[in-house]
Amino acid sequence: MPDLTPSLQPTPSPQPTATATAAAAPLGPIRLRSHAHTALRPAATARITGGFWAARRHINATVSIPQGPERLEKAGNLANLRTAAGSSEESEESEDPEGSDSAGAFSGDFPFQDSDVHKWLEAASWQLADDPGHSGLAAEVRRLVSLVATAQGPDGYLQTYYQVAHPDRRWSELDWGHELYCAGHLIQAAVAHHRATGRRELLDVALRFATYIDSVFGTDGTDGTDGADGTDRSDGKSGGICGHPEIETALVELYRETGERRFLDLAGDFTDRRGHGLLAEGVDRARDPGPAYWQDHLPVREAPTVTGHAVRQLYLLAGATDLAMETGDEALRESLERLWHAMAATKTYLTGGVGARHEGEAFGEPFELPPDRAYAETCAAIASVQWSWRMALLTGETRYSDLVERTLYNGFLSGVALDGDRWLYVNPLQVRDDHEDHPGDRTARRTPWFRCACCPPNVMRLLASLPHYVASGDADGLQLHQYATGSYATDPADTAGGGAVTVETDYPWKGRVTVTVDAAPADRDWTLSLRIPSWCAEFTVAAPDRQNRTEADGGWLRIRRRWLPGERVVLDLALDVRLTEPDPRVDAVRGCLAIERGPLVYCLESADQQAGLRLDEVTLVPAARTVAEHRPDLLGGVTVVTTTGHRRSDGAPTPLTAVPYHAWANREDGAMRVWIPREVPG
Ligand code: FUB
Ligand code: ZN
């Protein structure tokens, strides 16, 4: 096998530690090249050490991630890899490797079963970055890495569905086959594994596959053709693309990890090749959802709004943002800003959930946001966070981190149970009193794993890498985008001097955030920037000098001065309970109100109301007093909001107790609603 990694920096030690690389480069999913065209760069070190997110990440580390291999074993994903390992050995020896029909040997209903393994490996790797001493997890990671490696074909190909069941169909079902999607998740896992552990076994597997993919799909394909279908690309229509984007963002990260420009170029090809009606050509109509489903109706640069399958759309846009970051492509950046605005203003639920339609797991029309039929797949919330964080880095604007916050605390976190071992695929904003489960309806009940298990390992990887989404740096200082107890530092090399802070907070239950500057340049002024969330009507700040500008500027509270280690800023964000009105164009909830407090969206659940109260009988009285009270005994410790509503049937007052939306569906089955009809004075 030739050396495929000429420009990869040699790894100094095979026995890596997190701290060996942490000081110089972020141990997270985005490690920008030094010349990247972004306003901000992710913090070089980021650790969440306490508070709300530490508790959720602890469950992720001790319950969710450890159970992954067992679930993957039961679901047959690991068996597929073992079978492929056997068949790839055979295929080297056999004269007719495709001669036998092995379709029956593949386990699972989807061609992308491998991606669950890759996502788990990514999650476990980020977890190891946080806790390098976790020997049990390290051993499981080594076992699965080795299993993945043995399944790889001699030419670098790796997708067990095609290796085991349909070797004759390789690259011939790009619309539904998910080959490049699985490759993308493999690459992301490999990059995470390399960053977290310093080991390159999985990276070598990914590089072999990426190199092979480049030879098939790259513009200078070594097979002498222009693309997988062998057609001429001069019409801008040919070459191949995957029905499910994901490879784009992964290839940019592979470029970042290796410095190999060909991977960035290939990501650019895949991005710009899309939008010309390439997919589903010749496919029978029953399997053709139309080009917008997979964003093949218009190039990213021309699309006016987000459309089609939500996860596909948002992975594509995350990848396009990665491209814009590394290339400085201004036109692409403008398109991304336009698309993001269209999504946030017209196609996003109050919870941050996206992708309203069950049909096609897709974005609906602007303001088509029904609460009861909301699909809002957990993976789509994750993809939204990934894209918005990239936009925050690209532009430096706070609106993107506002949406990250809304999504993290609500539409994302609802996807995992408080105990860490049951999940929601679909995240509705209302379940009726008389809701009936139907076979295959995943709306209202948590389950331990899914037949299509894309969401659980996706939640695991986001929680494991969450510290990465908290802070950034630039030449001027450090920015806090999210408030999580922990320590965050910028890299002296890429942020002119660097600095470090420690954050302590009981957010989101309390609005006080204490930031201690641990290090800052001694010889010049340096700016500590704190995001003032868009929901926050009032805040106060106590900082060492009162002569500083302390008003928020475009959502940033910037405190610029000559800092001394140990100096503190105390920010108090007012956490008043808010009754939020929907945009009047969202017909489905017109006349309703939602309860919010700080970054949290609240809901009524039957379990908290007076016995026998039906939620479809309740109205909210805007003038009624609301009280926020922390209940350590409830749902692992939550702040509830109580108020007095009315029963519609007889107009009698009734006490109402609302809990954070993210904590719903953790008790007995029952009704739930976020949007509550407003009492009309009569
Ligand atoms: O197609 C792969 C994954 O399965 C998608 O991202 C999810 O929406 C689910 O359909
Ligand atoms: Zn999913």
XYZ file of C-alpha atoms and ligand atoms in Angstrom:
693
model
C 0.000 0.000 0.000
C 1.572 3.348 -0.985
C 1.916 6.037 1.628
C -1.238 8.056 1.161
C -0.541 10.647 3.780
C 2.497 12.579 2.622
C 1.621 15.895 4.194
C 0.207 14.633 7.438
C 2.307 15.852 10.307
C 3.972 12.912 12.007
C 2.381 11.999 15.303
C 5.095 12.290 17.915
C 3.765 9.763 20.365
C 1.648 6.702 19.902
C 0.517 6.995 23.513
C -1.284 10.269 23.277
C -2.667 12.533 25.893
C -5.277 15.179 25.521
C -3.040 17.845 26.923
C -0.261 17.157 24.428
C -2.207 18.837 21.661
C -4.705 20.876 23.606
C -2.580 23.941 24.081
C -2.020 24.427 20.392
C -5.222 23.401 18.716
C -8.825 22.836 19.640
C -9.778 19.310 20.585
C -13.072 19.581 18.810
C -14.757 19.070 15.469
C -13.479 22.289 13.822
C -9.745 22.965 13.726
C -9.360 25.871 11.329
C -6.277 26.246 9.161
C -4.143 29.211 10.170
C -5.181 31.239 7.113
C -8.918 30.563 7.502
C -11.151 33.518 6.623
C -13.202 33.687 9.787
C -13.988 36.400 12.279
C -13.440 34.005 15.189
C -11.608 30.774 15.943
C -12.759 28.057 18.358
C -11.073 28.209 21.767
C -7.888 26.146 21.946
C -8.874 24.520 25.202
C -12.369 24.152 26.513
C -13.493 22.116 29.489
C -16.931 21.994 31.052
C -16.371 21.166 34.702
C -19.655 21.742 36.479
C -23.254 22.853 36.320
C -26.063 21.920 33.980
C -24.090 20.654 31.021
C -21.548 18.790 33.131
C -24.424 16.748 34.578
C -25.843 15.948 31.146
C -22.409 15.152 29.778
C -21.735 12.894 32.753
C -24.803 10.814 31.867
C -23.653 10.789 28.273
C -20.210 9.562 29.356
C -21.371 6.999 31.882
C -24.630 5.685 30.398
C -25.181 6.610 26.757
C -21.725 6.142 25.273
C -20.803 2.953 27.197
C -23.971 1.196 26.057
C -23.274 2.016 22.390
C -21.264 -1.078 21.437
C -23.865 -3.386 22.942
C -26.676 -1.663 21.044
C -24.661 -1.762 17.842
C -23.999 -5.442 18.403
C -27.672 -6.202 18.963
C -28.717 -4.207 15.923
C -26.274 -6.130 13.734
C -24.035 -3.192 12.790
C -20.913 -4.847 14.173
C -21.794 -8.171 12.600
C -21.929 -6.416 9.232
C -18.375 -5.221 9.724
C -17.239 -8.712 10.652
C -18.984 -10.141 7.610
C -17.409 -7.531 5.362
C -14.004 -8.321 6.843
C -14.572 -11.911 5.812
C -15.750 -10.988 2.355
C -12.926 -8.552 1.730
C -10.469 -11.325 2.541
C -12.357 -13.533 0.122
C -12.443 -10.895 -2.547
C -8.665 -10.685 -2.563
C -8.428 -14.393 -3.171
C -11.536 -15.222 -5.106
C -11.574 -14.922 -8.875
C -15.207 -13.954 -8.818
C -15.773 -11.914 -5.676
C -19.205 -10.801 -6.787
C -20.362 -14.206 -7.825
C -22.131 -15.291 -4.675
C -25.360 -13.760 -3.472
C -24.662 -12.713 0.091
C -27.605 -10.298 0.463
C -29.067 -12.306 3.312
C -25.973 -11.795 5.436
C -26.483 -8.068 5.879
C -28.244 -7.011 9.087
C -30.420 -3.955 9.317
C -32.903 -2.168 7.141
C -30.764 0.635 5.824
C -27.672 0.871 3.670
C -26.210 3.376 6.151
C -26.029 1.060 9.188
C -22.230 1.621 9.337
C -22.713 5.319 10.026
C -24.071 4.507 13.493
C -20.755 2.836 14.301
C -18.789 5.767 12.913
C -20.844 8.286 14.899
C -20.362 6.260 18.046
C -16.607 6.209 17.428
C -16.630 9.964 16.985
C -18.567 10.425 20.221
C -16.312 8.062 22.147
C -13.234 9.816 20.789
C -14.404 13.252 21.935
C -15.166 11.676 25.279
C -11.623 10.321 25.452
C -10.336 13.799 24.678
C -12.116 14.894 27.830
C -11.106 11.899 29.884
C -7.968 10.325 28.412
C -7.583 8.057 31.438
C -10.813 6.168 30.756
C -9.177 2.837 29.962
C -12.413 0.880 29.516
C -13.668 3.265 26.873
C -10.260 3.418 25.208
C -10.280 -0.370 24.890
C -13.756 -0.382 23.331
C -12.671 2.299 20.883
C -9.616 0.268 19.914
C -11.795 -2.811 19.395
C -14.241 -1.011 17.110
C -11.508 0.860 15.254
C -9.847 -2.418 14.502
C -13.153 -3.930 13.380
C -13.754 -1.036 11.004
C -10.208 -1.327 9.681
C -10.523 -5.023 8.954
C -13.747 -4.426 7.032
C -12.076 -2.044 4.596
C -11.654 -3.394 1.086
C -8.225 -3.577 -0.530
C -8.985 -0.549 -2.697
C -10.041 1.506 0.321
C -13.795 1.085 -0.143
C -15.819 0.658 3.015
C -19.564 0.282 3.274
C -20.735 -3.079 4.441
C -24.137 -2.885 2.753
C -22.467 -2.896 -0.648
C -19.568 -5.099 0.359
C -21.772 -7.773 1.897
C -25.093 -7.557 0.120
C -24.673 -5.808 -3.215
C -21.076 -5.684 -4.419
C -22.304 -5.311 -7.973
C -24.069 -2.040 -7.183
C -21.157 -0.012 -5.837
C -21.519 3.695 -6.733
C -24.579 2.927 -8.831
C -27.233 4.024 -6.330
C -25.870 7.393 -5.308
C -29.363 8.725 -4.617
C -30.282 6.289 -1.824
C -27.067 4.357 -1.217
C -25.475 6.707 1.374
C -21.965 5.586 0.403
C -20.458 9.060 0.606
C -22.568 9.840 3.666
C -21.077 6.861 5.488
C -17.632 7.854 4.252
C -18.210 11.313 5.709
C -19.076 9.949 9.126
C -16.070 7.636 8.956
C -13.820 10.604 8.186
C -15.254 12.658 11.034
C -14.749 9.761 13.421
C -11.194 9.323 12.202
C -10.358 12.989 12.652
C -11.856 12.952 16.149
C -9.952 9.798 17.021
C -6.684 11.236 15.762
C -7.182 14.540 17.565
C -8.252 12.940 20.791
C -5.794 10.083 21.019
C -2.977 10.934 18.638
C -3.437 7.491 17.094
C -3.773 7.217 13.359
C -5.206 3.762 12.710
C -8.662 5.098 11.888
C -7.252 8.120 10.116
C -5.325 5.806 7.825
C -8.535 3.941 7.035
C -10.303 7.227 6.296
C -7.437 8.496 4.168
C -7.425 5.346 2.088
C -11.151 5.656 1.499
C -10.992 9.391 0.812
C -8.171 8.872 -1.640
C -10.183 6.219 -3.446
C -13.254 8.499 -3.454
C -11.143 11.285 -4.919
C -9.983 8.949 -7.674
C -13.591 8.154 -8.557
C -15.291 11.506 -8.026
C -12.539 14.120 -8.222
C -12.246 16.423 -11.199
C -8.934 14.853 -12.144
C -10.054 11.291 -11.536
C -7.273 8.825 -12.136
C -9.621 6.452 -13.889
C -9.610 8.811 -16.847
C -13.222 9.814 -16.480
C -14.808 12.838 -14.928
C -16.996 11.167 -12.394
C -18.584 8.042 -11.060
C -20.877 7.838 -14.016
C -17.999 8.422 -16.382
C -19.702 11.318 -18.123
C -18.316 14.637 -19.206
C -18.690 17.332 -16.607
C -18.550 20.308 -18.948
C -22.327 20.766 -18.749
C -22.055 21.253 -14.997
C -24.420 18.338 -14.478
C -22.338 15.236 -14.349
C -19.958 13.711 -11.901
C -21.571 12.123 -8.904
C -23.045 13.416 -5.692
C -24.490 11.578 -2.745
C -28.196 11.680 -2.005
C -27.298 12.582 1.583
C -24.767 15.370 2.110
C -22.209 14.872 4.890
C -19.032 14.112 2.931
C -18.547 17.850 2.273
C -18.000 18.949 5.875
C -15.972 15.793 6.554
C -13.616 16.383 3.627
C -12.957 19.952 4.727
C -12.061 18.634 8.174
C -9.794 16.018 6.594
C -8.090 18.835 4.718
C -7.710 20.691 8.011
C -6.247 17.634 9.686
C -3.827 16.686 6.912
C -3.190 19.877 4.972
C -4.006 18.017 1.765
C -5.666 20.487 -0.565
C -7.240 17.789 -2.741
C -9.775 17.075 -0.010
C -10.838 20.720 0.150
C -11.150 20.772 -3.634
C -13.256 17.627 -3.614
C -15.543 19.115 -0.966
C -15.931 22.141 -3.239
C -16.739 19.902 -6.209
C -19.413 18.004 -4.304
C -20.946 21.253 -3.074
C -21.063 23.026 -6.408
C -22.013 19.944 -8.403
C -25.239 19.783 -6.434
C -28.323 21.588 -7.631
C -28.401 20.437 -11.253
C -30.923 17.621 -11.005
C -28.287 14.899 -11.010
C -29.911 12.593 -8.491
C -32.570 10.045 -9.248
C -32.043 10.299 -12.986
C -33.420 7.086 -14.377
C -34.801 6.021 -10.993
C -38.382 4.810 -11.009
C -40.827 7.469 -9.913
C -41.816 5.741 -6.713
C -38.277 6.215 -5.409
C -37.833 9.763 -6.668
C -38.887 12.324 -4.061
C -38.093 15.218 -6.402
C -34.848 17.168 -6.556
C -35.553 19.565 -3.670
C -35.683 16.648 -1.227
C -31.910 16.250 -1.531
C -31.171 19.872 -2.395
C -30.480 19.016 -6.027
C -32.987 21.514 -7.427
C -30.802 24.623 -7.153
C -27.135 25.208 -6.382
C -26.453 26.338 -2.817
C -25.372 29.689 -4.183
C -28.776 30.302 -5.783
C -31.226 28.687 -3.363
C -33.478 31.305 -1.733
C -34.383 29.204 1.293
C -33.767 25.927 3.074
C -35.836 23.081 1.717
C -36.205 19.333 1.487
C -34.922 16.776 3.958
C -33.761 18.822 6.928
C -30.686 16.862 7.971
C -29.494 16.647 4.376
C -29.981 20.398 3.920
C -28.176 21.358 7.112
C -25.221 19.005 6.743
C -24.792 20.438 3.262
C -24.845 23.990 4.580
C -22.427 23.151 7.391
C -20.040 21.820 4.751
C -20.535 24.861 2.536
C -19.753 27.071 5.534
C -16.580 25.099 6.166
C -15.642 25.762 2.559
C -16.343 29.473 2.849
C -14.229 29.588 6.014
C -11.227 27.986 4.368
C -11.474 29.624 0.937
C -12.751 33.096 1.806
C -15.453 32.726 -0.853
C -17.549 35.858 -0.253
C -20.351 34.946 -2.648
C -20.825 31.640 -0.902
C -20.841 33.398 2.452
C -23.614 35.737 1.308
C -25.718 32.796 0.172
C -25.219 31.097 3.517
C -26.278 34.195 5.410
C -29.413 34.417 3.271
C -30.268 30.758 3.792
C -29.651 30.909 7.520
C -31.882 33.949 7.866
C -34.655 32.227 5.894
C -34.421 29.198 8.164
C -34.293 31.108 11.456
C -37.041 33.586 10.575
C -39.546 31.320 8.870
C -38.840 27.621 9.394
C -37.665 27.174 12.966
C -39.781 26.147 15.933
C -39.608 28.010 19.226
C -37.603 25.048 20.520
C -35.006 25.458 17.775
C -36.359 22.291 16.163
C -36.384 22.272 12.359
C -37.904 20.141 9.631
C -41.633 20.390 10.249
C -42.889 17.675 7.935
C -43.149 13.983 8.625
C -43.353 13.467 4.893
C -39.773 13.401 3.720
C -38.471 14.479 7.162
C -38.482 17.849 5.511
C -38.692 21.591 5.902
C -42.177 22.850 5.135
C -43.197 26.166 3.683
C -42.397 29.376 5.544
C -44.407 29.463 8.796
C -45.653 25.898 8.325
C -44.836 24.984 11.922
C -47.611 22.828 13.381
C -46.893 21.937 17.027
C -48.668 18.577 17.087
C -47.373 17.280 13.764
C -43.880 18.717 14.231
C -41.283 16.252 13.031
C -38.237 18.207 14.245
C -35.906 15.226 14.146
C -33.234 15.198 16.828
C -30.567 14.885 14.109
C -31.899 18.020 12.426
C -31.484 19.989 15.662
C -27.928 18.689 15.887
C -27.226 19.667 12.291
C -28.649 23.121 12.972
C -26.281 23.567 15.923
C -23.341 22.429 13.804
C -24.205 24.831 10.999
C -24.989 27.806 13.231
C -21.732 27.427 15.163
C -19.815 27.517 11.898
C -21.718 30.665 10.917
C -20.889 32.210 14.308
C -17.201 31.602 13.696
C -17.371 32.795 10.107
C -19.151 36.059 10.856
C -18.548 36.796 14.536
C -22.245 37.638 14.909
C -24.170 36.627 18.011
C -27.443 35.695 16.297
C -25.982 32.331 15.359
C -25.027 31.462 18.918
C -28.455 32.668 20.053
C -29.939 29.917 17.915
C -27.340 27.409 19.077
C -28.411 28.155 22.640
C -32.135 27.891 21.907
C -31.623 24.601 20.103
C -29.264 23.058 22.640
C -31.488 23.712 25.659
C -34.733 22.750 23.967
C -35.153 20.920 20.656
C -31.858 19.064 20.900
C -31.875 18.086 24.554
C -35.422 16.764 24.367
C -33.949 14.033 22.146
C -32.364 12.165 25.060
C -34.046 11.016 28.263
C -32.795 12.210 31.622
C -31.463 8.713 32.283
C -29.430 8.735 29.064
C -30.724 5.496 27.640
C -33.966 6.328 25.851
C -34.403 8.635 22.928
C -36.813 10.664 20.889
C -36.447 10.721 17.130
C -39.318 13.168 16.600
C -39.734 16.192 18.874
C -43.298 17.515 18.709
C -44.452 20.577 20.646
C -47.796 19.033 21.491
C -49.143 15.591 22.312
C -52.897 15.416 22.774
C -54.727 13.975 25.736
C -56.126 11.202 23.578
C -52.935 10.464 21.686
C -52.756 6.905 20.446
C -49.549 5.220 19.475
C -49.586 3.685 16.040
C -47.113 1.121 14.839
C -44.134 2.992 13.486
C -45.241 6.307 15.016
C -42.287 7.588 16.987
C -43.962 10.792 18.031
C -44.587 10.649 21.714
C -42.724 7.825 23.355
C -39.088 7.359 24.119
C -37.458 4.141 22.990
C -34.111 2.571 23.853
C -32.768 2.481 20.288
C -34.283 2.860 16.852
C -34.493 0.693 13.786
C -33.087 3.777 12.057
C -30.698 4.713 14.856
C -29.240 7.910 13.453
C -30.176 10.111 16.423
C -28.724 8.360 19.511
C -25.065 8.356 18.460
C -25.536 11.825 17.017
C -26.661 13.100 20.427
C -23.676 11.336 21.974
C -21.193 13.051 19.662
C -22.646 16.512 20.199
C -22.700 16.187 23.988
C -19.185 14.746 24.012
C -17.860 17.651 21.931
C -20.014 20.340 23.554
C -17.163 22.286 25.239
C -15.997 23.135 21.729
C -19.169 25.196 21.139
C -18.757 27.499 24.139
C -15.919 29.927 23.464
C -13.837 31.444 20.707
C -10.961 33.833 20.257
C -9.719 36.466 17.862
C -6.757 38.817 17.689
C -8.469 41.047 20.190
C -9.536 38.640 22.929
C -11.899 35.872 23.961
C -15.628 35.495 23.404
C -18.071 33.463 25.474
C -20.960 32.287 23.315
C -22.561 29.946 25.844
C -22.540 29.972 29.623
C -21.234 26.746 31.089
C -19.105 26.312 34.186
C -15.600 25.480 33.037
C -12.333 26.818 31.723
C -11.654 28.171 28.276
C -8.468 29.447 26.671
C -7.443 30.801 23.325
C -4.304 29.863 21.471
C -1.497 32.423 21.814
C -0.337 31.593 18.297
C -3.540 32.347 16.476
C -5.152 34.943 18.686
C -2.292 37.343 19.316
C -1.290 36.602 22.862
C -4.081 34.342 23.969
C -5.958 34.401 27.225
C -7.801 32.128 29.606
C -10.908 32.397 31.732
C -12.818 30.357 34.267
C -16.610 30.496 34.259
C -18.891 29.678 37.168
C -22.643 29.668 36.794
C -25.908 27.953 37.659
C -27.242 28.837 34.239
C -29.882 28.195 32.926
C -31.587 28.115 36.348
C -29.928 31.337 37.503
C -28.776 34.289 35.429
C -25.517 35.028 37.243
C -22.307 34.263 35.360
C -18.966 34.885 37.048
C -15.961 35.045 34.757
C -12.458 35.110 36.204
C -9.614 36.084 33.913
C -6.828 33.591 34.534
C -4.465 34.885 31.868
C -4.377 37.776 29.426
C -1.620 39.671 27.590
C 0.334 41.713 30.149
C 1.462 44.375 27.742
C -1.719 45.458 26.005
C -5.455 45.785 26.252
C -7.502 42.679 25.677
C -11.234 42.230 25.186
C -13.464 39.839 27.058
C -16.730 39.547 25.142
C -19.887 38.060 26.614
C -22.904 37.255 24.478
C -26.053 38.950 25.726
C -28.765 36.526 24.623
C -31.427 38.000 22.369
C -34.131 36.903 24.854
C -32.561 39.007 27.616
C -34.308 42.324 28.212
C -32.078 43.496 31.075
C -28.669 42.734 32.438
C -26.167 44.234 34.838
C -22.438 43.762 34.927
C -19.818 44.295 37.589
C -16.334 44.658 36.122
C -13.055 46.035 37.523
C -13.259 49.446 35.814
C -16.513 51.255 35.596
C -15.311 53.495 32.763
C -15.572 50.657 30.282
C -18.233 50.538 27.654
C -20.669 47.989 28.937
C -23.609 48.274 26.605
C -24.149 45.352 24.304
C -22.879 45.976 20.816
C -24.547 43.714 18.260
C -25.269 41.262 21.055
C -21.730 41.355 22.481
C -20.913 42.925 25.817
C -17.288 43.854 25.228
C -15.002 44.737 28.120
C -11.679 46.011 26.859
C -8.871 46.837 29.258
C -5.477 45.771 30.575
C -6.456 42.660 32.534
C -4.677 41.239 35.528
C -4.955 37.538 36.369
C -7.640 36.956 38.967
C -9.834 39.888 37.959
C -13.508 39.113 37.618
C -16.625 40.061 35.788
C -20.024 39.271 37.221
C -22.815 39.306 34.676
C -26.426 39.109 35.822
C -28.943 38.275 33.128
C -32.530 38.909 34.207
C -34.439 35.626 33.961
C -37.986 36.938 34.063
C -40.697 34.577 32.934
C -41.873 35.566 29.447
C -45.120 34.800 27.695
C -44.142 34.596 24.058
C -46.496 35.268 21.176
C -45.976 33.359 17.953
C -45.419 35.068 14.630
C -48.971 35.749 13.394
C -48.158 33.929 10.173
C -47.825 30.610 12.028
C -51.507 29.757 11.625
C -51.261 26.579 13.639
C -50.622 28.405 16.930
C -52.295 31.765 16.342
C -53.917 32.957 19.573
C -51.566 30.917 21.750
C -48.774 31.840 24.130
C -45.685 29.940 25.209
C -43.913 30.178 28.552
C -40.182 30.890 28.432
C -37.591 31.699 31.026
C -34.021 32.509 30.021
C -32.993 30.102 27.281
C -35.624 27.550 28.273
C -38.916 26.886 26.556
C -41.504 25.454 28.939
C -44.353 23.019 28.425
C -47.335 21.743 30.351
C -47.274 18.021 30.982
C -50.251 16.118 32.396
C -48.117 14.699 35.192
C -47.762 18.123 36.845
C -51.392 19.260 36.698
C -54.361 18.635 38.967
C -55.709 15.123 38.559
C -58.067 14.849 35.620
C -57.192 18.190 34.031
C -57.119 17.845 30.268
C -54.513 20.024 28.568
C -56.831 20.738 25.658
C -59.166 22.367 28.199
C -56.633 24.881 29.468
C -56.201 28.550 28.641
C -53.432 30.841 29.814
C -54.271 34.150 31.458
C -51.658 36.731 30.419
C -52.282 38.921 33.458
C -51.927 36.073 35.953
C -48.897 36.014 38.205
C -46.105 33.629 37.227
C -43.707 32.210 39.765
C -40.423 30.454 39.057
C -39.398 27.944 41.704
C -36.481 25.546 41.718
C -37.549 21.979 42.534
C -34.469 19.850 43.243
C -36.688 16.785 43.656
C -38.324 16.994 40.235
C -36.888 15.641 36.975
C -33.348 15.684 38.303
C -33.713 19.271 39.554
C -35.548 21.818 37.424
C -37.010 25.275 37.831
C -40.755 25.092 37.290
C -43.055 27.970 36.401
C -46.444 28.082 38.065
C -49.371 30.274 37.152
C -53.156 30.238 37.159
C -55.046 29.399 33.991
C -58.665 28.709 33.203
C -60.598 25.611 32.264
C -62.437 26.398 29.054
C -65.435 24.220 29.862
C -66.547 26.091 32.956
C -64.203 29.079 33.110
C -62.961 27.992 36.524
C -59.428 28.956 37.513
C -56.912 26.157 37.636
C -53.312 26.116 38.815
C -50.810 25.273 36.072
C -47.266 24.008 36.442
C -44.880 24.185 33.499
C -41.602 22.265 33.231
C -38.697 22.757 30.818
C -39.599 21.283 27.442
C -36.329 19.363 27.265
C -37.411 17.310 30.305
C -40.756 16.135 28.915
C -41.578 12.455 28.340
C -39.549 11.274 31.313
C -42.513 10.121 33.386
C -45.744 8.305 32.696
C -47.306 8.786 29.274
C -49.561 11.781 29.007
C -50.386 14.947 27.159
C -47.922 17.790 26.644
C -48.098 21.205 25.041
C -45.801 24.193 24.537
C -48.287 26.585 22.912
C -51.297 27.257 25.129
C -54.440 29.104 23.962
C -54.593 32.574 25.412
C -57.606 33.475 27.527
C -59.761 35.910 25.602
C -61.371 38.411 28.009
C -65.104 37.760 27.710
O -30.543 8.998 5.923
C -29.703 8.940 7.054
C -30.425 9.485 8.263
O -31.576 8.696 8.537
C -30.970 10.876 8.086
O -30.053 11.884 8.343
C -32.102 10.875 9.045
O -33.004 11.910 8.794
C -32.688 9.505 8.865
O -33.568 9.501 7.792
Zn -31.774 11.099 13.445
